[in-house]
Amino acid sequence: MYRQMVLIRRFEDHAAESYARARIGGFLHLYIGEEAVAVGALNAARPTDHLLTHYRDHGYALVRGCDPKAAMAELFGKASGLSGGRGGSMHLAEASRHFWGGHAIVGSHIPIGAGMAYAMQYQRREEVVLDFFGDGATGNGIFHEGLNMAALWQLPVVFVCENNLYGMGATLAEESPVKDMIIRAEGYTMPSRQCDGMDVFSVYEAVRTAVEHCRSGKGPFFVEAVTYRFRGHSMADPELYRDKEEVGRWRAQDPILRFGEFCVRQRISSERELEEVNEQVEQEMLEAVAFAEAAPLPEESTVADGVYANPIDPEAAGPESA
Amino acid sequence: MAELSYRAAVRDALREEMLRDESVILLGESITGYGGSYAVTKGLVEEFGPRRVMETPIAEAGIVGFAVGAAMGGLRPVAELMTVNFALLALDQIVNSAAKFHYMFGQQWSVPLVVRTVSGFGQLGATHSQSFEGWFASVPGLKVVMPATPTDAYGLLVSAIRDPDPVIFIEHSLLYSMRGPAPPSGEAGLVPLGRAQVVRQGQDVTVVAYSRMLFQALQAAETLEREDGISCEVIDLRTLRPLDYPTVVGSVRRTHRVVLCGEDWRTGGFGATLLAEIQDRCFDDLDGPVARVAMRDIPLPYARNLEHLLIPAAGDVVAAVRSLV
Ligand SMILES: Cc1ncc(C[n+]2csc(CCOP(=O)(O)OP(=O)(O)O)c2C)c(N)n1
Ligand SMILES: [Mg+2]
């Protein structure tokens, strides 16, 4: 788990740097500071459980086992990227790992997760669905529509709200009448658990409970992980809405440092071992960037491919007559 | 010859596909006990149970989002949205989810989803009397179907359910009780998506229509034949996206004149796109401007006489054809 958190951190440091060098375009939303959530949650689930996330999706992809090279190549808009260069940072996905995407319309994947959970229940399959989104998403109607259906039909879906206290520039107090997101679940009679999103164990335990609850057929579960993003909302964010002191206070709770110190204190790993992990990961990330840099662009002749799974070309058929 | 209503044809298609394929499910508002607001799904919950015919909350975006997820999980959902007016609440899920995933995620999966909904009017007021096929047809990744006859309603819906892409299937409230020849049963009844049909052959003018406007066009063609000796070729588009341009263009090249008929607004309506494409593909073949029959750019009023004034009808088609010849 230490390695996974470092992997996310270093992947994103390199992504930010590549963004500054204009190798990555558009939006880039960093997950730095929130690593314990993806790592704790996904380790508490099975690799076959279905995963949907919001656009802040690099961390989930990496923990799910997606190749960092292919993830970085997607950010670079290359053909060998996870989504063939068609998706970008916000739309990573790898269906073979049951990772069904980063979703960039806030809240849109909440009913989609409920629908996937229905398909699992319908087919008597064992997988449950994990659906991650931010605090900001809870203000959108689609969040309520999705939770309502999941509760109504008792579907095996774990909703994980990553409460990082901001929805872009809006503070929690500006966007929500409730401070604790788990209160949202009450109206849907959905069991819930709040956890410390800066502590990988706390997240692991909450999601473990949630996943077991869902898998045993008891319906949906709501987890709130209280966390904090250390960087701006996206690379374009001047961060006018919060002060440095607040960021400093949260940085003192860095989930990687916290977990590293725990490992050393408990003599699970030595400082040197952790340092070795850091170095290995750094090396791997340098390779990922080099791979993405060198990877070929998507062929321009393929630009129209895949609009449909079953393209129908009336031109090829010729005119119809009476 | 056996006859069937448009409503029964839609129901038969749903029922037969549900019998054939256990992964086909229906969901929508008041589609179980109530039988659907146009009684299309009547009896289906009794036959297939609530697991396959799902009564949903009034949550259009949620319904379509849920159906997208169910499709990704291996099912073949057919979502019913009471009318196309309420489909506006689901536009995000239709446009940003269903239509995007196959392309945007690098062809890793498709979304085999049918959204059935209804256009139409009848003193329902401005919020309940609209046509938005032009909007849906403007979105790459969607297929858009608007059947006019029971045979096509049946055959196109079966094709739509079996298709791996999201299909917006727009029925017409004023056609439900219309009867027509029963479609051939089984595979012979399939109608392929993306194929128009020349419903009436003629030499002088091509009249392009779909859904209810097909019947206005056919009626107009008879009047014109009788009163003016004008021979109209009438084409039923059936599928608006992908559009069968070869059939339309082939006809225009023979007749050199064309009238486009629709019930949606003149500005930005489906006819506007079709017009642009015809100018592009047939400019040198045309003997006159492309004429249109469309809804005037006014919210449809309630009062019977005012509504009547605005609804595109056979008389408007006759006038449009006469203006060209
Ligand atoms: C429907 C919609 N509205 C607005 C946006 C623009 N937007 C992108 S992220 C964001 C804030 C979301 O905040 P939250 O859900 O808390 O997630 P976080 O970014 O904090 O992880 C907004 C408003 C969007 N992508 N989709
Ligand atoms: Mg947030």
PDB file of N, CA and C in Angstrom, chain A residues 135-201:
ATOM      1  N   ASP A 135     -17.406  15.749  -2.940  1.00  0.00           N
ATOM      2  CA  ASP A 135     -18.437  16.399  -2.138  1.00  0.00           C
ATOM      3  C   ASP A 135     -19.329  17.284  -3.017  1.00  0.00           C
ATOM      4  N   GLY A 136     -18.709  17.916  -4.009  1.00  0.00           N
ATOM      5  CA  GLY A 136     -19.471  18.815  -4.882  1.00  0.00           C
ATOM      6  C   GLY A 136     -20.584  18.092  -5.612  1.00  0.00           C
ATOM      7  N   ALA A 137     -20.366  16.835  -5.944  1.00  0.00           N
ATOM      8  CA  ALA A 137     -21.354  16.068  -6.707  1.00  0.00           C
ATOM      9  C   ALA A 137     -22.663  15.885  -5.943  1.00  0.00           C
ATOM     10  N   THR A 138     -22.598  15.989  -4.618  1.00  0.00           N
ATOM     11  CA  THR A 138     -23.812  15.734  -3.823  1.00  0.00           C
ATOM     12  C   THR A 138     -24.849  16.846  -3.974  1.00  0.00           C
ATOM     13  N   GLY A 139     -24.437  17.966  -4.568  1.00  0.00           N
ATOM     14  CA  GLY A 139     -25.389  19.048  -4.803  1.00  0.00           C
ATOM     15  C   GLY A 139     -26.151  18.866  -6.096  1.00  0.00           C
ATOM     16  N   ASN A 140     -25.721  17.913  -6.901  1.00  0.00           N
ATOM     17  CA  ASN A 140     -26.347  17.720  -8.206  1.00  0.00           C
ATOM     18  C   ASN A 140     -27.512  16.735  -8.106  1.00  0.00           C
ATOM     19  N   GLY A 141     -28.567  17.013  -8.835  1.00  0.00           N
ATOM     20  CA  GLY A 141     -29.751  16.154  -8.792  1.00  0.00           C
ATOM     21  C   GLY A 141     -29.454  14.706  -9.126  1.00  0.00           C
ATOM     22  N   ILE A 142     -28.517  14.499 -10.012  1.00  0.00           N
ATOM     23  CA  ILE A 142     -28.232  13.145 -10.475  1.00  0.00           C
ATOM     24  C   ILE A 142     -27.706  12.261  -9.330  1.00  0.00           C
ATOM     25  N   PHE A 143     -27.034  12.878  -8.373  1.00  0.00           N
ATOM     26  CA  PHE A 143     -26.577  12.143  -7.187  1.00  0.00           C
ATOM     27  C   PHE A 143     -27.785  11.558  -6.457  1.00  0.00           C
ATOM     28  N   HIS A 144     -28.790  12.398  -6.282  1.00  0.00           N
ATOM     29  CA  HIS A 144     -29.973  11.961  -5.532  1.00  0.00           C
ATOM     30  C   HIS A 144     -30.778  10.922  -6.317  1.00  0.00           C
ATOM     31  N   GLU A 145     -30.845  11.099  -7.620  1.00  0.00           N
ATOM     32  CA  GLU A 145     -31.561  10.116  -8.441  1.00  0.00           C
ATOM     33  C   GLU A 145     -30.872   8.752  -8.345  1.00  0.00           C
ATOM     34  N   GLY A 146     -29.560   8.768  -8.379  1.00  0.00           N
ATOM     35  CA  GLY A 146     -28.798   7.516  -8.323  1.00  0.00           C
ATOM     36  C   GLY A 146     -28.925   6.829  -6.971  1.00  0.00           C
ATOM     37  N   LEU A 147     -28.794   7.604  -5.900  1.00  0.00           N
ATOM     38  CA  LEU A 147     -28.906   7.012  -4.559  1.00  0.00           C
ATOM     39  C   LEU A 147     -30.313   6.476  -4.309  1.00  0.00           C
ATOM     40  N   ASN A 148     -31.284   7.227  -4.776  1.00  0.00           N
ATOM     41  CA  ASN A 148     -32.672   6.824  -4.597  1.00  0.00           C
ATOM     42  C   ASN A 148     -32.918   5.450  -5.232  1.00  0.00           C
ATOM     43  N   MET A 149     -32.448   5.285  -6.461  1.00  0.00           N
ATOM     44  CA  MET A 149     -32.660   4.010  -7.153  1.00  0.00           C
ATOM     45  C   MET A 149     -31.890   2.875  -6.485  1.00  0.00           C
ATOM     46  N   ALA A 150     -30.651   3.166  -6.097  1.00  0.00           N
ATOM     47  CA  ALA A 150     -29.828   2.120  -5.474  1.00  0.00           C
ATOM     48  C   ALA A 150     -30.478   1.620  -4.190  1.00  0.00           C
ATOM     49  N   ALA A 151     -31.062   2.559  -3.437  1.00  0.00           N
ATOM     50  CA  ALA A 151     -31.686   2.179  -2.168  1.00  0.00           C
ATOM     51  C   ALA A 151     -33.023   1.484  -2.398  1.00  0.00           C
ATOM     52  N   LEU A 152     -33.767   2.018  -3.353  1.00  0.00           N
ATOM     53  CA  LEU A 152     -35.081   1.459  -3.673  1.00  0.00           C
ATOM     54  C   LEU A 152     -34.972  -0.015  -4.057  1.00  0.00           C
ATOM     55  N   TRP A 153     -33.943  -0.318  -4.846  1.00  0.00           N
ATOM     56  CA  TRP A 153     -33.816  -1.678  -5.366  1.00  0.00           C
ATOM     57  C   TRP A 153     -32.716  -2.477  -4.648  1.00  0.00           C
ATOM     58  N   GLN A 154     -32.189  -1.892  -3.556  1.00  0.00           N
ATOM     59  CA  GLN A 154     -31.211  -2.615  -2.726  1.00  0.00           C
ATOM     60  C   GLN A 154     -30.065  -3.196  -3.552  1.00  0.00           C
ATOM     61  N   LEU A 155     -29.378  -2.317  -4.256  1.00  0.00           N
ATOM     62  CA  LEU A 155     -28.358  -2.760  -5.203  1.00  0.00           C
ATOM     63  C   LEU A 155     -26.968  -2.828  -4.577  1.00  0.00           C
ATOM     64  N   PRO A 156     -26.130  -3.738  -5.066  1.00  0.00           N
ATOM     65  CA  PRO A 156     -24.793  -3.906  -4.496  1.00  0.00           C
ATOM     66  C   PRO A 156     -23.797  -2.850  -4.992  1.00  0.00           C
ATOM     67  N   VAL A 157     -23.969  -1.646  -4.510  1.00  0.00           N
ATOM     68  CA  VAL A 157     -23.059  -0.565  -4.918  1.00  0.00           C
ATOM     69  C   VAL A 157     -22.586   0.203  -3.687  1.00  0.00           C
ATOM     70  N   VAL A 158     -21.270   0.437  -3.637  1.00  0.00           N
ATOM     71  CA  VAL A 158     -20.688   1.250  -2.575  1.00  0.00           C
ATOM     72  C   VAL A 158     -20.443   2.639  -3.152  1.00  0.00           C
ATOM     73  N   PHE A 159     -21.092   3.623  -2.584  1.00  0.00           N
ATOM     74  CA  PHE A 159     -20.834   5.002  -2.985  1.00  0.00           C
ATOM     75  C   PHE A 159     -19.752   5.552  -2.071  1.00  0.00           C
ATOM     76  N   VAL A 160     -18.673   6.031  -2.658  1.00  0.00           N
ATOM     77  CA  VAL A 160     -17.624   6.626  -1.835  1.00  0.00           C
ATOM     78  C   VAL A 160     -17.523   8.107  -2.159  1.00  0.00           C
ATOM     79  N   CYS A 161     -17.883   8.915  -1.178  1.00  0.00           N
ATOM     80  CA  CYS A 161     -17.791  10.362  -1.365  1.00  0.00           C
ATOM     81  C   CYS A 161     -16.450  10.832  -0.818  1.00  0.00           C
ATOM     82  N   GLU A 162     -15.631  11.335  -1.692  1.00  0.00           N
ATOM     83  CA  GLU A 162     -14.349  11.906  -1.268  1.00  0.00           C
ATOM     84  C   GLU A 162     -14.579  13.351  -0.915  1.00  0.00           C
ATOM     85  N   ASN A 163     -14.740  13.579   0.356  1.00  0.00           N
ATOM     86  CA  ASN A 163     -14.998  14.951   0.800  1.00  0.00           C
ATOM     87  C   ASN A 163     -13.663  15.644   1.012  1.00  0.00           C
ATOM     88  N   ASN A 164     -13.236  16.393  -0.012  1.00  0.00           N
ATOM     89  CA  ASN A 164     -11.966  17.131   0.114  1.00  0.00           C
ATOM     90  C   ASN A 164     -12.220  18.602   0.437  1.00  0.00           C
ATOM     91  N   LEU A 165     -13.417  18.881   0.913  1.00  0.00           N
ATOM     92  CA  LEU A 165     -13.814  20.181   1.458  1.00  0.00           C
ATOM     93  C   LEU A 165     -14.028  21.273   0.424  1.00  0.00           C
ATOM     94  N   TYR A 166     -13.760  20.964  -0.844  1.00  0.00           N
ATOM     95  CA  TYR A 166     -13.988  21.956  -1.892  1.00  0.00           C
ATOM     96  C   TYR A 166     -14.578  21.310  -3.135  1.00  0.00           C
ATOM     97  N   GLY A 167     -15.443  22.049  -3.794  1.00  0.00           N
ATOM     98  CA  GLY A 167     -15.886  21.692  -5.132  1.00  0.00           C
ATOM     99  C   GLY A 167     -15.352  22.785  -6.031  1.00  0.00           C
ATOM    100  N   MET A 168     -14.240  22.546  -6.627  1.00  0.00           N
ATOM    101  CA  MET A 168     -13.489  23.564  -7.357  1.00  0.00           C
ATOM    102  C   MET A 168     -13.174  24.709  -6.390  1.00  0.00           C
ATOM    103  N   GLY A 169     -13.789  25.891  -6.558  1.00  0.00           N
ATOM    104  CA  GLY A 169     -13.495  27.005  -5.658  1.00  0.00           C
ATOM    105  C   GLY A 169     -14.527  27.179  -4.563  1.00  0.00           C
ATOM    106  N   ALA A 170     -15.569  26.337  -4.571  1.00  0.00           N
ATOM    107  CA  ALA A 170     -16.619  26.483  -3.570  1.00  0.00           C
ATOM    108  C   ALA A 170     -16.247  25.716  -2.308  1.00  0.00           C
ATOM    109  N   THR A 171     -16.354  26.387  -1.172  1.00  0.00           N
ATOM    110  CA  THR A 171     -16.090  25.683   0.082  1.00  0.00           C
ATOM    111  C   THR A 171     -17.302  24.826   0.413  1.00  0.00           C
ATOM    112  N   LEU A 172     -17.072  23.871   1.283  1.00  0.00           N
ATOM    113  CA  LEU A 172     -18.146  22.978   1.698  1.00  0.00           C
ATOM    114  C   LEU A 172     -19.347  23.782   2.211  1.00  0.00           C
ATOM    115  N   ALA A 173     -19.059  24.818   3.001  1.00  0.00           N
ATOM    116  CA  ALA A 173     -20.144  25.625   3.573  1.00  0.00           C
ATOM    117  C   ALA A 173     -20.937  26.345   2.487  1.00  0.00           C
ATOM    118  N   GLU A 174     -20.271  26.634   1.384  1.00  0.00           N
ATOM    119  CA  GLU A 174     -20.973  27.329   0.293  1.00  0.00           C
ATOM    120  C   GLU A 174     -21.794  26.388  -0.571  1.00  0.00           C
ATOM    121  N   GLU A 175     -21.448  25.121  -0.574  1.00  0.00           N
ATOM    122  CA  GLU A 175     -22.107  24.201  -1.509  1.00  0.00           C
ATOM    123  C   GLU A 175     -23.043  23.199  -0.847  1.00  0.00           C
ATOM    124  N   SER A 176     -22.985  23.086   0.460  1.00  0.00           N
ATOM    125  CA  SER A 176     -23.775  22.036   1.096  1.00  0.00           C
ATOM    126  C   SER A 176     -24.336  22.478   2.440  1.00  0.00           C
ATOM    127  N   PRO A 177     -25.620  22.186   2.693  1.00  0.00           N
ATOM    128  CA  PRO A 177     -26.189  22.526   3.997  1.00  0.00           C
ATOM    129  C   PRO A 177     -25.722  21.585   5.102  1.00  0.00           C
ATOM    130  N   VAL A 178     -25.142  20.458   4.718  1.00  0.00           N
ATOM    131  CA  VAL A 178     -24.631  19.538   5.740  1.00  0.00           C
ATOM    132  C   VAL A 178     -23.119  19.446   5.620  1.00  0.00           C
ATOM    133  N   LYS A 179     -22.474  19.349   6.755  1.00  0.00           N
ATOM    134  CA  LYS A 179     -21.018  19.283   6.779  1.00  0.00           C
ATOM    135  C   LYS A 179     -20.571  17.834   6.567  1.00  0.00           C
ATOM    136  N   ASP A 180     -21.352  16.930   7.128  1.00  0.00           N
ATOM    137  CA  ASP A 180     -21.014  15.516   6.996  1.00  0.00           C
ATOM    138  C   ASP A 180     -21.819  14.909   5.864  1.00  0.00           C
ATOM    139  N   MET A 181     -21.125  14.417   4.864  1.00  0.00           N
ATOM    140  CA  MET A 181     -21.808  13.891   3.675  1.00  0.00           C
ATOM    141  C   MET A 181     -22.622  12.638   3.977  1.00  0.00           C
ATOM    142  N   ILE A 182     -22.264  11.931   5.047  1.00  0.00           N
ATOM    143  CA  ILE A 182     -23.021  10.714   5.366  1.00  0.00           C
ATOM    144  C   ILE A 182     -24.481  11.028   5.703  1.00  0.00           C
ATOM    145  N   ILE A 183     -24.723  12.264   6.084  1.00  0.00           N
ATOM    146  CA  ILE A 183     -26.120  12.641   6.380  1.00  0.00           C
ATOM    147  C   ILE A 183     -26.970  12.501   5.118  1.00  0.00           C
ATOM    148  N   ARG A 184     -26.355  12.713   3.978  1.00  0.00           N
ATOM    149  CA  ARG A 184     -27.069  12.567   2.704  1.00  0.00           C
ATOM    150  C   ARG A 184     -27.659  11.155   2.559  1.00  0.00           C
ATOM    151  N   ALA A 185     -26.942  10.174   3.096  1.00  0.00           N
ATOM    152  CA  ALA A 185     -27.371   8.784   2.929  1.00  0.00           C
ATOM    153  C   ALA A 185     -28.612   8.466   3.757  1.00  0.00           C
ATOM    154  N   GLU A 186     -28.785   9.224   4.838  1.00  0.00           N
ATOM    155  CA  GLU A 186     -29.889   8.922   5.758  1.00  0.00           C
ATOM    156  C   GLU A 186     -31.251   8.976   5.080  1.00  0.00           C
ATOM    157  N   GLY A 187     -31.427   9.985   4.231  1.00  0.00           N
ATOM    158  CA  GLY A 187     -32.710  10.151   3.546  1.00  0.00           C
ATOM    159  C   GLY A 187     -33.046   8.977   2.648  1.00  0.00           C
ATOM    160  N   TYR A 188     -32.037   8.191   2.356  1.00  0.00           N
ATOM    161  CA  TYR A 188     -32.252   7.009   1.505  1.00  0.00           C
ATOM    162  C   TYR A 188     -32.152   5.720   2.322  1.00  0.00           C
ATOM    163  N   THR A 189     -32.201   5.854   3.599  1.00  0.00           N
ATOM    164  CA  THR A 189     -32.088   4.728   4.531  1.00  0.00           C
ATOM    165  C   THR A 189     -30.888   3.847   4.196  1.00  0.00           C
ATOM    166  N   MET A 190     -29.825   4.509   3.782  1.00  0.00           N
ATOM    167  CA  MET A 190     -28.635   3.763   3.371  1.00  0.00           C
ATOM    168  C   MET A 190     -27.627   3.761   4.512  1.00  0.00           C
ATOM    169  N   PRO A 191     -27.140   2.592   4.903  1.00  0.00           N
ATOM    170  CA  PRO A 191     -26.126   2.590   5.956  1.00  0.00           C
ATOM    171  C   PRO A 191     -24.870   3.310   5.477  1.00  0.00           C
ATOM    172  N   SER A 192     -24.157   3.915   6.407  1.00  0.00           N
ATOM    173  CA  SER A 192     -23.002   4.708   5.992  1.00  0.00           C
ATOM    174  C   SER A 192     -21.904   4.650   7.034  1.00  0.00           C
ATOM    175  N   ARG A 193     -20.746   5.109   6.635  1.00  0.00           N
ATOM    176  CA  ARG A 193     -19.586   5.145   7.525  1.00  0.00           C
ATOM    177  C   ARG A 193     -18.723   6.319   7.094  1.00  0.00           C
ATOM    178  N   GLN A 194     -18.304   7.121   8.058  1.00  0.00           N
ATOM    179  CA  GLN A 194     -17.379   8.205   7.758  1.00  0.00           C
ATOM    180  C   GLN A 194     -15.980   7.757   8.155  1.00  0.00           C
ATOM    181  N   CYS A 195     -14.977   8.084   7.352  1.00  0.00           N
ATOM    182  CA  CYS A 195     -13.626   7.673   7.712  1.00  0.00           C
ATOM    183  C   CYS A 195     -12.623   8.779   7.450  1.00  0.00           C
ATOM    184  N   ASP A 196     -11.431   8.596   7.988  1.00  0.00           N
ATOM    185  CA  ASP A 196     -10.348   9.565   7.835  1.00  0.00           C
ATOM    186  C   ASP A 196      -9.631   9.279   6.518  1.00  0.00           C
ATOM    187  N   GLY A 197      -9.865  10.125   5.555  1.00  0.00           N
ATOM    188  CA  GLY A 197      -9.299   9.914   4.223  1.00  0.00           C
ATOM    189  C   GLY A 197      -7.810  10.166   4.132  1.00  0.00           C
ATOM    190  N   MET A 198      -7.205  10.579   5.228  1.00  0.00           N
ATOM    191  CA  MET A 198      -5.749  10.753   5.230  1.00  0.00           C
ATOM    192  C   MET A 198      -5.083   9.521   5.843  1.00  0.00           C
ATOM    193  N   ASP A 199      -5.907   8.562   6.226  1.00  0.00           N
ATOM    194  CA  ASP A 199      -5.385   7.367   6.896  1.00  0.00           C
ATOM    195  C   ASP A 199      -5.844   6.132   6.122  1.00  0.00           C
ATOM    196  N   VAL A 200      -4.892   5.472   5.517  1.00  0.00           N
ATOM    197  CA  VAL A 200      -5.214   4.366   4.625  1.00  0.00           C
ATOM    198  C   VAL A 200      -5.955   3.236   5.348  1.00  0.00           C
ATOM    199  N   PHE A 201      -5.663   3.041   6.642  1.00  0.00           N
ATOM    200  CA  PHE A 201      -6.347   1.975   7.398  1.00  0.00           C
ATOM    201  C   PHE A 201      -7.809   2.318   7.637  1.00  0.00           C
TER     202      PHE A 201
END
